[in-house]
Amino acid sequence: MTIIKPFKGIVYNPEKINEDDVMCPPYDIISDELKETLYNKSPYNIVRIDYGKNSPDVDKYSLAKQYLNKWLEEGILIQEKEPCFYGYEIHYSYKNKKKILRGIIGTVKIEEFGKGIYPHEQTYSKPKTDRLNLMKACMANTSLIFSIYRSKERITSQILEKLKTPYLQARDLNGNIHRLFKIKEPAQINKIVEEFKNKPIFIADGHHRYEVALEFKKQMNELYPEQKDSPWNYVLMFLTNIEDDGYLILPTHRLLSTSLPVKEQLENQNELFNLFEFNKDEDIQQVIEKMGPKNMGVYLKDNKFYILQYKGPCLDYLPEELRYFDVNILEEVILKKMFPQREVCYDIDIEKGIKMVQEGKCDAIFILRATKVEEIERVALAGLRMPPKSTYFYPKLLTGMVINSFKENFK
């Protein structure tokens, strides 16, 4: 059973800061250059806590703890006196289309994967150590896990749609407007808790953070076995209803660098693929979306687009739920077998990838279709995971909207 609880969030005091200057994107999309920009925007930018820098004398995790405590003492951050939920909405546009993403922020009881909470993507190990060290130092969740659920009843959705006066409002680096609302009314809180009791939750963005929270819970429960229902048994989460259609799932394209001639390699596999030139006056992303599974685009060094159509055998060594994903065809048949010596980068921006090919920084960009949410549900409920970087959920949540402390009160 899924358990979601209100909590005593730590939020910025809007009387003491400019909201636009103190928020930051998720840590895993912050470059070194952007980090410097965020540091310079405000001495209270959350990047100092969530993704900070070492100083000559103090490591970044100890500094994060110092900043958190200091800003609470100074009243830059304030902690809620009573538990509440938070409504979070983002007004954004993508390709000239305006949309609104709405969701609820609460703390969700941590379970092993498959017990009400489901991952959908494989993860890399490196960032996990960093996130665990930060959690131990701050005794808090400093950023949100982005999750999705499906509820045709839309009870929580209707509550969110009626929220009027935001507590915080911030604009992100793309110009999207983020608003945070407090939900304190007991009747509304009870309705939200009840709606989630039998709803599976699918992690959209933040697999590392959830896995770290699960590991932290295990370590803390070993240290304090007598504590029941401890705050570290819950994790900070943003949850949006699939039925509301507020988010976008964008494809993450593959940029290949190899010493082998890409076009010749593809043409030599004509028993597996049809490769034909594409009229670049059309939008290749839209065309492959219409063509459906087993079709992907590719842009090569000859300054031409191609459609790559897979006609080879079913990948029957994979579980059935994973056999027909274009990303698996690309990973298993093309990248692994045809280009054993390779480097692969990832990007959602096709134009950026084309420029990198033209400048000789890589040899090809493989353009993928977007993953459908129903595919995510099917794979996740089967206990399986897609390859890393199979999905890119948009828009990204801001870090700094609310923090979940494992301490009852800060002195």
XYZ file of C-alpha atoms in Angstrom:
411
model
C 0.000 0.000 0.000
C 1.319 3.439 -0.937
C 1.590 5.794 2.036
C 1.951 9.531 1.466
C 2.198 11.962 4.373
C 2.182 15.726 4.886
C 5.377 17.087 6.435
C 6.903 20.185 8.035
C 8.635 21.552 4.993
C 11.552 23.966 5.003
C 10.972 26.772 2.507
C 12.537 30.092 1.627
C 11.227 33.194 3.352
C 9.946 35.319 0.435
C 10.403 38.489 2.499
C 14.185 37.986 2.563
C 15.056 36.689 -0.896
C 14.218 37.005 -4.569
C 12.794 33.618 -5.520
C 14.252 33.741 -9.044
C 17.764 34.075 -7.625
C 17.773 31.233 -5.081
C 16.421 28.236 -7.013
C 18.436 25.918 -9.253
C 17.821 23.052 -11.712
C 18.331 19.380 -10.725
C 21.976 18.711 -9.869
C 22.517 16.246 -12.701
C 21.990 18.861 -15.420
C 24.172 21.560 -13.819
C 27.465 22.146 -15.634
C 30.503 23.697 -13.930
C 29.814 26.923 -15.809
C 26.163 27.008 -14.697
C 27.206 26.274 -11.121
C 29.357 29.412 -11.117
C 26.457 31.426 -12.520
C 24.149 30.150 -9.783
C 26.726 30.890 -7.071
C 26.937 34.464 -8.326
C 23.172 35.001 -8.536
C 22.694 35.016 -4.763
C 24.625 34.093 -1.599
C 21.522 32.070 -0.718
C 21.174 30.047 -3.916
C 20.238 26.458 -3.044
C 23.052 25.134 -5.248
C 25.390 25.793 -2.290
C 23.486 23.111 -0.376
C 22.362 20.672 -3.052
C 25.373 20.688 -5.383
C 28.049 22.819 -3.791
C 31.803 23.199 -4.058
C 34.604 22.203 -1.722
C 36.516 24.976 -0.009
C 40.238 24.687 0.826
C 39.426 23.745 4.421
C 35.933 22.213 4.345
C 34.328 19.610 2.083
C 31.126 20.470 0.233
C 28.930 18.214 2.391
C 29.991 19.876 5.640
C 29.502 23.242 3.961
C 25.995 22.219 2.864
C 25.100 21.411 6.465
C 26.547 24.738 7.619
C 24.576 26.691 5.030
C 21.336 24.889 5.882
C 21.671 25.563 9.616
C 22.898 29.139 9.140
C 20.088 30.105 6.758
C 17.537 28.657 9.187
C 19.049 30.667 12.031
C 18.982 33.820 9.897
C 15.375 33.271 8.821
C 16.313 32.929 5.157
C 14.765 29.470 5.387
C 11.808 28.745 7.657
C 10.275 25.473 8.755
C 6.538 24.864 8.770
C 5.038 24.540 12.257
C 2.433 21.953 11.226
C 2.622 19.210 8.593
C 1.142 20.088 5.220
C 1.194 19.071 1.586
C 2.348 21.442 -1.133
C 0.831 22.062 -4.519
C 3.416 22.689 -7.222
C 2.589 23.948 -10.692
C 4.751 24.915 -13.647
C 3.544 27.121 -16.483
C 5.729 26.334 -19.470
C 5.825 26.215 -23.239
C 7.436 23.766 -25.636
C 7.600 24.334 -29.379
C 5.203 27.284 -28.987
C 2.599 25.206 -27.150
C 1.647 26.352 -23.628
C 1.037 23.772 -20.915
C 0.650 23.502 -17.132
C 2.189 20.753 -15.015
C 0.515 20.301 -11.633
C 1.427 17.924 -8.851
C 1.461 17.322 -5.125
C 4.579 17.395 -2.930
C 4.584 15.089 0.062
C 6.720 12.476 1.755
C 6.220 8.903 0.543
C 6.997 5.836 2.620
C 10.083 4.141 1.210
C 9.603 0.573 0.009
C 11.723 -1.878 -1.923
C 11.135 -1.534 -5.640
C 8.110 -3.481 -6.799
C 6.121 -2.885 -3.609
C 4.019 0.012 -4.797
C 6.959 2.041 -6.123
C 8.491 1.245 -9.496
C 11.600 2.410 -11.356
C 11.586 2.449 -15.146
C 15.237 3.100 -16.067
C 18.630 1.644 -15.267
C 20.969 4.007 -13.416
C 24.689 4.660 -13.205
C 26.421 4.206 -9.856
C 28.621 7.302 -9.648
C 26.138 9.965 -8.491
C 24.741 7.778 -5.703
C 27.715 8.223 -3.378
C 27.505 11.984 -3.741
C 23.778 12.048 -2.913
C 24.222 9.720 0.081
C 26.991 11.887 1.542
C 24.774 14.963 1.157
C 21.804 13.273 2.825
C 23.938 12.155 5.763
C 25.420 15.613 6.237
C 22.164 17.578 6.031
C 19.816 14.926 7.453
C 17.357 16.028 4.817
C 16.019 15.543 1.295
C 17.208 18.700 -0.424
C 15.626 18.046 -3.834
C 12.512 16.459 -5.279
C 11.990 13.063 -6.875
C 9.681 13.441 -9.890
C 7.086 10.652 -9.942
C 3.894 9.850 -11.813
C 0.741 7.959 -10.860
C -2.583 7.234 -12.539
C -5.893 8.187 -10.976
C -9.024 8.461 -13.079
C -10.847 9.832 -10.009
C -8.559 12.897 -10.058
C -9.293 13.785 -6.426
C -5.895 15.350 -5.766
C -5.881 16.874 -9.245
C -9.106 18.743 -8.514
C -7.683 20.100 -5.258
C -4.601 21.346 -7.112
C -6.646 23.022 -9.846
C -8.476 25.162 -7.265
C -5.383 26.545 -5.500
C -5.268 30.338 -5.875
C -2.522 32.157 -3.968
C 1.048 30.820 -4.272
C 3.442 31.013 -1.343
C 6.449 31.158 -3.689
C 6.822 31.935 -7.366
C 10.067 31.595 -9.320
C 11.119 31.727 -12.942
C 13.626 29.135 -14.158
C 16.433 29.570 -16.692
C 14.053 28.692 -19.564
C 11.517 31.300 -18.495
C 9.049 28.745 -17.064
C 7.073 29.924 -14.030
C 7.069 27.685 -10.936
C 4.521 28.186 -8.149
C 4.335 26.581 -4.705
C 1.110 26.443 -2.672
C 0.491 25.222 0.874
C -2.301 22.697 1.488
C -3.187 22.778 5.186
C -6.913 22.038 5.339
C -7.412 18.687 7.174
C -10.218 17.549 4.848
C -8.042 18.074 1.784
C -5.067 16.362 3.418
C -7.206 13.319 4.243
C -8.566 13.113 0.686
C -5.031 13.170 -0.736
C -3.801 10.478 1.670
C -6.778 8.241 0.855
C -6.474 8.593 -2.910
C -2.890 7.337 -2.955
C -3.420 4.219 -0.821
C -3.723 1.781 -3.723
C -1.977 3.730 -6.442
C 1.317 2.467 -7.892
C 3.957 5.189 -8.158
C 6.387 5.283 -11.075
C 9.640 7.182 -10.702
C 10.047 9.481 -13.684
C 13.157 11.444 -12.728
C 15.238 10.791 -9.625
C 16.022 7.068 -9.574
C 19.377 7.798 -7.925
C 17.761 9.850 -5.186
C 15.244 7.129 -4.409
C 17.900 4.406 -4.314
C 19.999 6.604 -2.028
C 17.007 7.237 0.245
C 16.419 3.475 0.454
C 20.073 2.848 1.359
C 20.041 5.688 3.920
C 16.898 4.251 5.513
C 18.563 0.840 5.885
C 21.700 2.335 7.429
C 19.756 4.507 9.876
C 17.425 1.686 10.923
C 20.472 -0.435 11.726
C 21.828 2.368 13.923
C 18.460 3.109 15.557
C 16.478 -0.167 15.468
C 14.208 0.934 18.328
C 12.819 3.902 16.389
C 9.455 3.264 14.744
C 8.160 5.152 11.713
C 11.261 7.347 11.642
C 11.357 10.373 9.293
C 14.089 8.745 7.176
C 11.586 6.013 6.284
C 9.969 8.612 4.009
C 11.301 10.499 1.005
C 10.407 13.860 -0.533
C 8.464 13.421 -3.762
C 6.558 15.373 -6.394
C 3.686 13.343 -7.848
C 1.675 14.228 -10.926
C -1.351 12.417 -12.317
C -0.853 10.767 -15.725
C -4.494 11.567 -16.492
C -3.753 15.307 -16.305
C -1.290 15.167 -19.214
C 0.808 17.972 -17.768
C 4.337 16.782 -18.537
C 6.182 15.833 -21.710
C 8.335 12.754 -22.270
C 11.062 13.742 -24.716
C 13.446 11.332 -26.446
C 17.123 11.404 -25.550
C 19.146 11.061 -28.740
C 22.515 9.261 -29.015
C 25.652 10.998 -30.299
C 28.170 8.417 -31.519
C 31.938 8.844 -31.785
C 33.805 5.990 -33.474
C 36.811 5.284 -35.686
C 34.627 3.161 -38.013
C 32.766 4.641 -41.033
C 29.171 4.860 -39.791
C 27.337 4.943 -43.132
C 29.262 1.998 -44.548
C 28.677 -0.025 -41.401
C 24.934 0.584 -41.604
C 24.760 -0.135 -45.343
C 26.631 -3.416 -44.840
C 23.814 -4.616 -42.559
C 21.106 -4.520 -45.212
C 19.642 -7.786 -43.936
C 18.892 -5.962 -40.679
C 18.127 -2.425 -41.835
C 16.701 -0.347 -44.610
C 18.661 2.901 -44.852
C 17.220 5.616 -47.058
C 17.880 9.308 -47.442
C 15.420 11.720 -45.911
C 14.240 15.111 -47.185
C 15.652 17.488 -44.586
C 12.963 20.080 -45.321
C 10.636 17.967 -43.174
C 10.826 17.514 -39.398
C 12.529 14.147 -38.977
C 11.314 13.827 -35.381
C 7.683 14.138 -36.457
C 8.181 11.729 -39.365
C 9.645 8.897 -37.294
C 6.947 9.421 -34.642
C 4.317 8.832 -37.368
C 6.216 5.840 -38.785
C 6.099 4.105 -35.406
C 8.306 1.437 -33.801
C 11.532 0.145 -35.392
C 12.175 3.483 -37.123
C 14.804 6.014 -36.147
C 16.593 8.913 -37.775
C 20.323 9.378 -38.235
C 22.386 12.372 -39.297
C 25.855 11.669 -40.698
C 29.014 13.500 -41.691
C 27.856 13.794 -45.304
C 25.402 16.445 -44.020
C 22.408 14.239 -44.806
C 19.517 12.790 -42.790
C 18.559 9.147 -43.148
C 15.726 6.967 -41.924
C 16.961 3.733 -40.389
C 14.311 1.027 -40.465
C 14.917 -2.180 -38.526
C 13.720 -5.366 -40.234
C 15.870 -7.882 -38.383
C 14.799 -10.612 -35.971
C 13.033 -9.986 -32.716
C 15.390 -9.435 -29.783
C 14.036 -12.576 -28.153
C 16.865 -12.796 -25.638
C 15.322 -9.763 -23.950
C 12.106 -9.913 -21.891
C 9.060 -9.424 -24.106
C 8.285 -5.986 -22.659
C 11.692 -4.685 -23.806
C 12.087 -6.299 -27.234
C 10.433 -3.670 -29.360
C 11.837 -0.451 -27.926
C 13.802 1.529 -30.484
C 16.347 2.406 -27.809
C 17.059 -1.309 -27.262
C 17.409 -1.929 -31.002
C 19.866 0.952 -31.123
C 21.809 -0.154 -28.050
C 21.832 -3.909 -28.695
C 22.056 -4.207 -32.485
C 23.832 -1.048 -33.597
C 25.996 0.396 -30.847
C 27.148 -2.787 -29.108
C 27.591 -5.062 -32.135
C 28.516 -2.706 -34.967
C 30.622 -0.192 -33.033
C 32.346 -2.077 -30.200
C 34.919 0.725 -29.799
C 32.753 3.775 -29.242
C 31.865 6.749 -27.132
C 28.232 7.738 -26.725
C 26.844 11.045 -25.470
C 23.212 11.963 -24.883
C 21.184 15.049 -25.760
C 17.543 15.996 -26.278
C 18.468 18.808 -28.696
C 18.674 17.528 -32.286
C 20.037 20.821 -33.626
C 22.842 20.766 -31.090
C 23.688 17.199 -32.104
C 23.734 18.114 -35.806
C 26.137 20.962 -35.073
C 28.446 18.599 -33.195
C 28.525 16.250 -36.219
C 29.214 19.167 -38.568
C 32.049 20.380 -36.336
C 33.610 16.922 -36.187
C 32.974 16.497 -32.457
C 31.091 13.255 -33.106
C 30.334 11.041 -36.105
C 26.557 10.594 -36.007
C 23.426 11.457 -34.115
C 20.776 8.762 -33.842
C 17.342 10.344 -33.464
C 14.800 8.380 -31.431
C 11.045 8.461 -30.974
C 9.621 9.498 -27.614
C 8.728 6.768 -25.125
C 5.000 6.549 -24.326
C 3.848 6.628 -20.703
C 1.926 3.368 -21.219
C 5.221 1.724 -22.177
C 6.793 2.996 -18.962
C 3.925 1.561 -16.913
C 4.105 -1.806 -18.686
C 7.866 -2.168 -18.255
C 7.870 -0.971 -14.651
C 4.984 -3.184 -13.505
C 6.804 -6.180 -15.038
C 9.741 -5.413 -12.727
C 12.001 -4.427 -15.631
C 14.013 -1.357 -16.561
C 14.762 0.433 -19.799
C 18.355 1.393 -20.672
C 19.729 4.569 -19.063
C 18.587 7.823 -20.676
C 15.533 6.253 -22.308
C 13.315 9.147 -21.240
C 13.608 12.830 -20.510
C 10.722 14.246 -18.499
C 10.018 17.923 -19.119
C 9.775 20.435 -17.570
C 12.396 19.920 -14.875
C 11.466 20.660 -11.266
C 13.338 23.370 -9.414
C 15.504 22.498 -6.441
C 14.853 24.829 -3.516
C 11.062 24.956 -3.605
C 10.880 22.848 -0.413
C 13.223 20.733 1.732
C 12.260 17.754 3.884
C 14.230 17.548 7.145
C 14.601 14.330 9.113
C 14.936 16.441 12.259
C 11.703 17.396 14.015
C 12.877 20.937 14.751
C 15.967 23.045 14.136
C 17.258 25.059 17.075
